[in-house]
PDB file of N, CA and C in Angstrom:
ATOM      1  N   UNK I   4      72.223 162.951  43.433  1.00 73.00           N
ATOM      2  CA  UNK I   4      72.510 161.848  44.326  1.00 73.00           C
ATOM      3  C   UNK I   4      73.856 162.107  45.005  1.00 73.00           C
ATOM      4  N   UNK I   5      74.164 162.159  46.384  1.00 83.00           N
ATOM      5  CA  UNK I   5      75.171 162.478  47.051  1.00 83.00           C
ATOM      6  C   UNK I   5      75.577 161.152  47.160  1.00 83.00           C
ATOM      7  N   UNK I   6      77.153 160.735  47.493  1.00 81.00           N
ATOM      8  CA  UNK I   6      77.539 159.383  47.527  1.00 81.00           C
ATOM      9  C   UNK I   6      78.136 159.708  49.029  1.00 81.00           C
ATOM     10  N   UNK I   7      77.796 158.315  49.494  1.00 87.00           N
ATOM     11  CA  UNK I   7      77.916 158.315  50.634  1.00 87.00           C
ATOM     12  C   UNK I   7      79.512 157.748  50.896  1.00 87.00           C
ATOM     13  N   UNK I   8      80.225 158.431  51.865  1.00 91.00           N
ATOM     14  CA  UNK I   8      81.393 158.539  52.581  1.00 91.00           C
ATOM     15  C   UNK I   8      81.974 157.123  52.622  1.00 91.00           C
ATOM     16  N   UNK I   9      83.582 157.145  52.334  1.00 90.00           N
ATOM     17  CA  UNK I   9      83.942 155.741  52.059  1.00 90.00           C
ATOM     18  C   UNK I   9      84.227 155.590  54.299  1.00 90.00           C
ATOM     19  N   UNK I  10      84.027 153.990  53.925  1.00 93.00           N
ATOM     20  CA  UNK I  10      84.445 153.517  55.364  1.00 93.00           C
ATOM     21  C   UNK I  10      86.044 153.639  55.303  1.00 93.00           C
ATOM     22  N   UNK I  11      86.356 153.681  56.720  1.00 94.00           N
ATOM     23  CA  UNK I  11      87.846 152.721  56.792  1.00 94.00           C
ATOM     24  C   UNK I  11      88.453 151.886  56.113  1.00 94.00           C
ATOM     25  N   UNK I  12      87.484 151.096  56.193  1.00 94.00           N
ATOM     26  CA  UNK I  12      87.913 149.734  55.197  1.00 94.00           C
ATOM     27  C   UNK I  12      88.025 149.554  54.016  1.00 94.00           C
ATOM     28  N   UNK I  13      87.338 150.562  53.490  1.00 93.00           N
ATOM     29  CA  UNK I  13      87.856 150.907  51.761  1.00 93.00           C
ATOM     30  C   UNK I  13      88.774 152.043  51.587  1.00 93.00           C
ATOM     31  N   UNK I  14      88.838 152.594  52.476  1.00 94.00           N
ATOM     32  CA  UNK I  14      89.884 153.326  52.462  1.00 94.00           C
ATOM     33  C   UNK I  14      90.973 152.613  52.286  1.00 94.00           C
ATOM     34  N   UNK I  15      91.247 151.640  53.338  1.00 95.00           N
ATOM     35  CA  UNK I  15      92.365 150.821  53.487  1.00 95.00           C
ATOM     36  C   UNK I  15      92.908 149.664  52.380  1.00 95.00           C
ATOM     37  N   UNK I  16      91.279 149.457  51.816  1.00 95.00           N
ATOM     38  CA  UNK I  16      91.616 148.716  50.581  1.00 95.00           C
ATOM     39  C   UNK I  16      92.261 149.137  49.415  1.00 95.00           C
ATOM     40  N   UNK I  17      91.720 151.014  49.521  1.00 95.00           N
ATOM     41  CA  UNK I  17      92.349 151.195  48.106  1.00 95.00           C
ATOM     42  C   UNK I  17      94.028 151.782  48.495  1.00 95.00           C
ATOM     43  N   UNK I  18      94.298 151.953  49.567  1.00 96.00           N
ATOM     44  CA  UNK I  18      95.411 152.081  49.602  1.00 96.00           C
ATOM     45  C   UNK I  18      96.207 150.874  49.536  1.00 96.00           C
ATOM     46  N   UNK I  19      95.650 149.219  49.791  1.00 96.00           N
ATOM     47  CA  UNK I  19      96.053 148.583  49.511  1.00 96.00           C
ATOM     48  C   UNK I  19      96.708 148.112  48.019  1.00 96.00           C
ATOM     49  N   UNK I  20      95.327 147.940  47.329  1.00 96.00           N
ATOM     50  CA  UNK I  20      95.535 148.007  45.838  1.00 96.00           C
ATOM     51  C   UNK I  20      96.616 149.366  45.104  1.00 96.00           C
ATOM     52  N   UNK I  21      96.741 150.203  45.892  1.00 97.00           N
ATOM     53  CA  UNK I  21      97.681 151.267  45.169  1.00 97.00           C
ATOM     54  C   UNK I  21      99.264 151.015  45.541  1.00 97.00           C
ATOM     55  N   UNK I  22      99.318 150.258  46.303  1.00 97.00           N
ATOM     56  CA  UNK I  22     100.455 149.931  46.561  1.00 97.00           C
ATOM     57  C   UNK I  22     100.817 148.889  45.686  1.00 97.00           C
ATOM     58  N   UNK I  23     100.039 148.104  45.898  1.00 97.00           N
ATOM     59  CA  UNK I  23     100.135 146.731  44.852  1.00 97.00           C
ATOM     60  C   UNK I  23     100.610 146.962  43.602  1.00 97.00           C
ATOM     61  N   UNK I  24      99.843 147.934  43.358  1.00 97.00           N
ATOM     62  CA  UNK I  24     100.070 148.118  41.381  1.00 97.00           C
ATOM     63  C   UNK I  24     101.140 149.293  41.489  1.00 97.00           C
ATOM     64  N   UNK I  25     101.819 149.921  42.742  1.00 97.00           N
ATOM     65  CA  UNK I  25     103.113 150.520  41.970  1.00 97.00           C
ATOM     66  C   UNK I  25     104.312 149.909  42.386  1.00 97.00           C
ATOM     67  N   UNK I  26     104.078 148.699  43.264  1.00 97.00           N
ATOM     68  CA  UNK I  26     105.107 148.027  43.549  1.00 97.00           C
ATOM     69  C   UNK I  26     105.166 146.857  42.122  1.00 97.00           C
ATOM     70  N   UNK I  27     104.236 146.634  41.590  1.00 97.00           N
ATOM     71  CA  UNK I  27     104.347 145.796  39.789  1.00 97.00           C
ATOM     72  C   UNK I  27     104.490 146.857  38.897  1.00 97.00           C
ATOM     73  N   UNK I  28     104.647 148.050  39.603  1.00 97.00           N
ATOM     74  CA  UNK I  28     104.647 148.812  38.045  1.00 97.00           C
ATOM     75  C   UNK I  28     106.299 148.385  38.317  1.00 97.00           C
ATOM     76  N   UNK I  29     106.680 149.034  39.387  1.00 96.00           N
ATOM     77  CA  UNK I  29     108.225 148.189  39.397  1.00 96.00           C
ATOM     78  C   UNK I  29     109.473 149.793  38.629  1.00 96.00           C
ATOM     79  N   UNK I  30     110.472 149.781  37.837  1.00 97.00           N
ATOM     80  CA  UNK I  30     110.626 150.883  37.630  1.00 97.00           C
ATOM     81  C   UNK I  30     110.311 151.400  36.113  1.00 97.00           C
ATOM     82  N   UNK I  31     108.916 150.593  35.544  1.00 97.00           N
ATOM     83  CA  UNK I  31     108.092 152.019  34.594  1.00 97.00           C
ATOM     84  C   UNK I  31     107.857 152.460  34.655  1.00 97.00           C
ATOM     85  N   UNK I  32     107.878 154.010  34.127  1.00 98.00           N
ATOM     86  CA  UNK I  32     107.475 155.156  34.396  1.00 98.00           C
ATOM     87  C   UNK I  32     105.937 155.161  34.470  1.00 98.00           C
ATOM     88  N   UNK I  33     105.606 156.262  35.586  1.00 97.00           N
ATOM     89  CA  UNK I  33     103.972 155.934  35.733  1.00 97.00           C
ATOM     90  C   UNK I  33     103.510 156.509  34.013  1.00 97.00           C
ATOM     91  N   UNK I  34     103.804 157.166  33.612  1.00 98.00           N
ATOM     92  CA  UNK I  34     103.037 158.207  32.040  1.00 98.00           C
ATOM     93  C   UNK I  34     103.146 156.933  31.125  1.00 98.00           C
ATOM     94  N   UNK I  35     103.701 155.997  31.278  1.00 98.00           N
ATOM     95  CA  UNK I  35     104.098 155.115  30.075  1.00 98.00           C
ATOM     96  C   UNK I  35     102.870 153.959  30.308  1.00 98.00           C
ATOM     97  N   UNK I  36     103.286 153.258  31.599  1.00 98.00           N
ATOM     98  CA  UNK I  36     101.704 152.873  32.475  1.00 98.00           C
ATOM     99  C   UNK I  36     100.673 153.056  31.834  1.00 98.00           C
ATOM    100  N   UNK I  37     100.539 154.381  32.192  1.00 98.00           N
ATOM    101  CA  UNK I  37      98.953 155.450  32.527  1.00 98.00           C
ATOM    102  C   UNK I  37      98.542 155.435  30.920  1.00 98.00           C
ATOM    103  N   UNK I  38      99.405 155.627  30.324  1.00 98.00           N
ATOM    104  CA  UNK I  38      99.294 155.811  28.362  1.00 98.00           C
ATOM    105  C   UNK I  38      98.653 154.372  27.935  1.00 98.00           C
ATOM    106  N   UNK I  39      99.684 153.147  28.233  1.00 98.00           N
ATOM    107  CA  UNK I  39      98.942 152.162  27.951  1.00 98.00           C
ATOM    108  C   UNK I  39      97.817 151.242  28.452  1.00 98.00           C
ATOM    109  N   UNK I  40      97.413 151.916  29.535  1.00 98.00           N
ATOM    110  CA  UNK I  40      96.162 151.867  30.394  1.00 98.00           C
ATOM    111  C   UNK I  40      94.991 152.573  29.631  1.00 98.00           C
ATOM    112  N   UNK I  41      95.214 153.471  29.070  1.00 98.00           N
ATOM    113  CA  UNK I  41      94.394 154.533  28.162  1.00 98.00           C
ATOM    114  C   UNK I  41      93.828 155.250  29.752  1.00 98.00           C
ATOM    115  N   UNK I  42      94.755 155.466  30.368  1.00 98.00           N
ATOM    116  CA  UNK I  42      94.167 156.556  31.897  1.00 98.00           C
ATOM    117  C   UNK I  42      94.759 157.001  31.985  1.00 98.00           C
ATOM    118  N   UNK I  43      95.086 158.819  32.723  1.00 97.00           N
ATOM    119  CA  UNK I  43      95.958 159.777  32.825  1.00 97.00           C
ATOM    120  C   UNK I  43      97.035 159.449  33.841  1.00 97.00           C
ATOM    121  N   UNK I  44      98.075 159.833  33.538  1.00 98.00           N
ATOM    122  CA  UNK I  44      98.646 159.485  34.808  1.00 98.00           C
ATOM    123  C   UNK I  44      98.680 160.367  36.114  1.00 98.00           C
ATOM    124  N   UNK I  45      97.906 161.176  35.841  1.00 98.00           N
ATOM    125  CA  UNK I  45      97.613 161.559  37.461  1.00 98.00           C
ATOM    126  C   UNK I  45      96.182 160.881  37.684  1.00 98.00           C
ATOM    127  N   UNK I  46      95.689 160.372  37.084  1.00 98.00           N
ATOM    128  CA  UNK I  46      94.693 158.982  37.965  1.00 98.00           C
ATOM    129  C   UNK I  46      95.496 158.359  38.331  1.00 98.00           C
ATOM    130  N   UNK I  47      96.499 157.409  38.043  1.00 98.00           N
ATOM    131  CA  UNK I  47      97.869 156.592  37.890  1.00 98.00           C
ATOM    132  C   UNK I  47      98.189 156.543  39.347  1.00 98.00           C
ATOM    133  N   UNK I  48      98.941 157.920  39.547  1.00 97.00           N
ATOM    134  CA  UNK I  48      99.359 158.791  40.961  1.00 97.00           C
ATOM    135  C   UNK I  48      98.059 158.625  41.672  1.00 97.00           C
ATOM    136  N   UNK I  49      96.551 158.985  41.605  1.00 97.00           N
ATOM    137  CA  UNK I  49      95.983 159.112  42.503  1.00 97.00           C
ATOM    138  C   UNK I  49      95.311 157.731  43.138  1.00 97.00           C
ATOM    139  N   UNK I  50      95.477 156.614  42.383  1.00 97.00           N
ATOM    140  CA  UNK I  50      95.195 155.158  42.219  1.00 97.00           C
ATOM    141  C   UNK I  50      96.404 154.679  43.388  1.00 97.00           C
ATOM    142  N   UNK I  51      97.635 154.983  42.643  1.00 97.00           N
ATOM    143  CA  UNK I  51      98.887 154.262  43.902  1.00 97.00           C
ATOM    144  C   UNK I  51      99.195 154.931  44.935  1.00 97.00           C
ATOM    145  N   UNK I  52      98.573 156.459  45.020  1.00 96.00           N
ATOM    146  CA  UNK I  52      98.812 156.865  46.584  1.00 96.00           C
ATOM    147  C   UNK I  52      97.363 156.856  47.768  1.00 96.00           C
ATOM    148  N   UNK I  53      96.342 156.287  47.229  1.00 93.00           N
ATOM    149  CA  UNK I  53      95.258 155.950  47.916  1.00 93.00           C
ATOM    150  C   UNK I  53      94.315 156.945  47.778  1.00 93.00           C
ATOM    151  N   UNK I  54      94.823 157.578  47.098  1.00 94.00           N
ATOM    152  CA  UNK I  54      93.894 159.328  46.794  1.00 94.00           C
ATOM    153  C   UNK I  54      92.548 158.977  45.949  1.00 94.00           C
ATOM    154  N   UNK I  55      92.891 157.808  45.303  1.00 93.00           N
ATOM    155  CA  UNK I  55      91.428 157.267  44.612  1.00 93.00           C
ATOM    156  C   UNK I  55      91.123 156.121  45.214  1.00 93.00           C
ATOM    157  N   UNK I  56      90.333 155.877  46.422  1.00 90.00           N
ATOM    158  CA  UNK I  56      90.118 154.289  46.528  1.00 90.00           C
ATOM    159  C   UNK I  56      89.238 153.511  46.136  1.00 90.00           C
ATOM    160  N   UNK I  57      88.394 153.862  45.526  1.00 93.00           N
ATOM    161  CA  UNK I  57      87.460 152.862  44.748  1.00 93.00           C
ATOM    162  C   UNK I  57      87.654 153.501  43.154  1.00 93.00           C
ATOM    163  N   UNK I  58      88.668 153.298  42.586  1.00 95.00           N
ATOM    164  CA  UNK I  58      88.427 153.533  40.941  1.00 95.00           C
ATOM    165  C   UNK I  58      87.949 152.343  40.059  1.00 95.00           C
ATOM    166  N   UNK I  59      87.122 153.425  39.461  1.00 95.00           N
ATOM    167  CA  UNK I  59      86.391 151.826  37.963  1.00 95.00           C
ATOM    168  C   UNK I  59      86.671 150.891  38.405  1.00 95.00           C
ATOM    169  N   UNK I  60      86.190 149.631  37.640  1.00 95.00           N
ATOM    170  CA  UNK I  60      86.409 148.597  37.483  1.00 95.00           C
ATOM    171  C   UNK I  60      87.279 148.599  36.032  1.00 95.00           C
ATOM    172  N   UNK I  61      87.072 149.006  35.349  1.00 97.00           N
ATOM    173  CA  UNK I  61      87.251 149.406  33.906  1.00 97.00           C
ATOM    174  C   UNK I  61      89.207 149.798  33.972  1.00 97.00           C
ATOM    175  N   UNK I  62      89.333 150.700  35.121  1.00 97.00           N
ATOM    176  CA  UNK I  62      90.654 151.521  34.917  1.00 97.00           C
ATOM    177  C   UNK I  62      91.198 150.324  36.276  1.00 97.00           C
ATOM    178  N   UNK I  63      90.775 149.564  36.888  1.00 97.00           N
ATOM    179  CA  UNK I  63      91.598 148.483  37.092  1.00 97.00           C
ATOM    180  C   UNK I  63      91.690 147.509  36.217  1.00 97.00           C
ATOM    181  N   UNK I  64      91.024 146.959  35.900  1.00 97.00           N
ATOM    182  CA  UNK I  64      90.687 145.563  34.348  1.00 97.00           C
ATOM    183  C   UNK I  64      92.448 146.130  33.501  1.00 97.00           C
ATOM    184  N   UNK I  65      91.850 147.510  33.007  1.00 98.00           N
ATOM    185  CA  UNK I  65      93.462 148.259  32.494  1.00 98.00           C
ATOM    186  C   UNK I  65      94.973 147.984  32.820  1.00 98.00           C
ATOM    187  N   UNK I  66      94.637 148.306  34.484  1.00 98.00           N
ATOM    188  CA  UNK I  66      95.904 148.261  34.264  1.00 98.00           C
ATOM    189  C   UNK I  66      96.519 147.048  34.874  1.00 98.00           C
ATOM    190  N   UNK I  67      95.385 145.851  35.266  1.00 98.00           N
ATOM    191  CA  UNK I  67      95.965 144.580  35.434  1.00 98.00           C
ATOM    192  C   UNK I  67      96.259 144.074  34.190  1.00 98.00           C
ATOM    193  N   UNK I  68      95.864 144.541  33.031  1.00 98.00           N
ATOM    194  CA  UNK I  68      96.416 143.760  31.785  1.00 98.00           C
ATOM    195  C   UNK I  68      97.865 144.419  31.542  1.00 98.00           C
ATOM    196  N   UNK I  69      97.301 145.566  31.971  1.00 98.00           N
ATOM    197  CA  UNK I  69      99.161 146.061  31.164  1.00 98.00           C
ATOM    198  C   UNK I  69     100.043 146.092  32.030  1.00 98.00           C
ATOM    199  N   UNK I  70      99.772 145.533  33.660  1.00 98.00           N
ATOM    200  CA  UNK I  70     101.155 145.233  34.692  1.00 98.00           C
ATOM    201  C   UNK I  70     100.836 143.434  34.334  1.00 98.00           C
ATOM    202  N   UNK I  71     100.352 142.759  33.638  1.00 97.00           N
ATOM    203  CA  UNK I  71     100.108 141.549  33.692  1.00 97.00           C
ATOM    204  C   UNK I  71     100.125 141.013  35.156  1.00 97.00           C
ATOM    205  N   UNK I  72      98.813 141.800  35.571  1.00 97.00           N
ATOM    206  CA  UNK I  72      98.021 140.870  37.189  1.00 97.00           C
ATOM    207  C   UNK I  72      96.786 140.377  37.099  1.00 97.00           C
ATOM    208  N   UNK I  73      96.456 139.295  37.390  1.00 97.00           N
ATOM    209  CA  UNK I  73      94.924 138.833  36.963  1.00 97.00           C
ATOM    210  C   UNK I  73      94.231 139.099  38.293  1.00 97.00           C
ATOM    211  N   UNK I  74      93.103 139.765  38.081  1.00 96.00           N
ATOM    212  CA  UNK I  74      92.003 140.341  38.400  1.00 96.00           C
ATOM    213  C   UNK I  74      91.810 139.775  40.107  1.00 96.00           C
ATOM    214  N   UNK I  75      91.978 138.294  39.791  1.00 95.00           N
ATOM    215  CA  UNK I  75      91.406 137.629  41.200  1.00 95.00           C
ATOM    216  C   UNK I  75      92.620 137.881  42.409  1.00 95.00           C
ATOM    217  N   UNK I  76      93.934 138.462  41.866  1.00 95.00           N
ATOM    218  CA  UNK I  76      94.758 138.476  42.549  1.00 95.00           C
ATOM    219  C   UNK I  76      94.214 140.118  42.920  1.00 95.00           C
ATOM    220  N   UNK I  77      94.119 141.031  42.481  1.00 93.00           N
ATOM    221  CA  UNK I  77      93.949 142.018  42.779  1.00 93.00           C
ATOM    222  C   UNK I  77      92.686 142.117  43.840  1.00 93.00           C
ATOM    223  N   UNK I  78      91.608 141.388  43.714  1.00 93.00           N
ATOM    224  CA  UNK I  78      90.110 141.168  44.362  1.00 93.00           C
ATOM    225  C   UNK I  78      90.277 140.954  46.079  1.00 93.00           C
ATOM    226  N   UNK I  79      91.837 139.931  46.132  1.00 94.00           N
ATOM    227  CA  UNK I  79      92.288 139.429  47.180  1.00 94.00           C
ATOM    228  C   UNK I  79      93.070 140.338  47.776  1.00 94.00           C
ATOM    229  N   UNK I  80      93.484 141.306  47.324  1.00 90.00           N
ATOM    230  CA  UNK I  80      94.074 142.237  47.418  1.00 90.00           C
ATOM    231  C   UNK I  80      93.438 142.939  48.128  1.00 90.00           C
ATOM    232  N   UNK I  81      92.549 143.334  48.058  1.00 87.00           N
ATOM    233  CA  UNK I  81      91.586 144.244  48.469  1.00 87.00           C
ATOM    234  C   UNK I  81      90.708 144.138  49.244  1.00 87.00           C
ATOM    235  N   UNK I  82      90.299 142.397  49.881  1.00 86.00           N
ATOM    236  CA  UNK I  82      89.268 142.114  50.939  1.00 86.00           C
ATOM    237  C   UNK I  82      89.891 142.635  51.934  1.00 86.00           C
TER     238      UNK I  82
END
């Protein structure tokens, strides 16, 4: 199954959301983050520089618990 090509607009979303979560990571180190996320931190890096724009649901759920952001704020984030 080939996946079909992200639009603009998710492009733009996930660069949205990657900004979001490294402007709350704030100054923790991304590895410390990424560790208690249970995700690498070069997902981490590829999440806040837009290089991943649709990651899990799972490895966001993550790391809105461990920047303490609830979900619906992030959702809004991203329309």
């Amino acid at each position: 199954m080939v996946r079909s090509p992200l639009t603009p607009q998710q492009r733009a979303a996930g660069r949205r959301l990657g900004a979001y979560l490294r402007d709350a990571r704030g100054e923790r180190k991304a590895a410390d983050v990424a560790h208690a996320a249970s995700i690498s931190p070069e997902t981490l890096r590829k999440i806040e520089t837009g290089r991943l724009s649709t990651p899990a649901f799972t490895t966001v759920a993550a790391l809105a618990a461990v920047l303490e952001i609830r979900l619906d704020e992030l959702a809004r984030i991203c329309r």
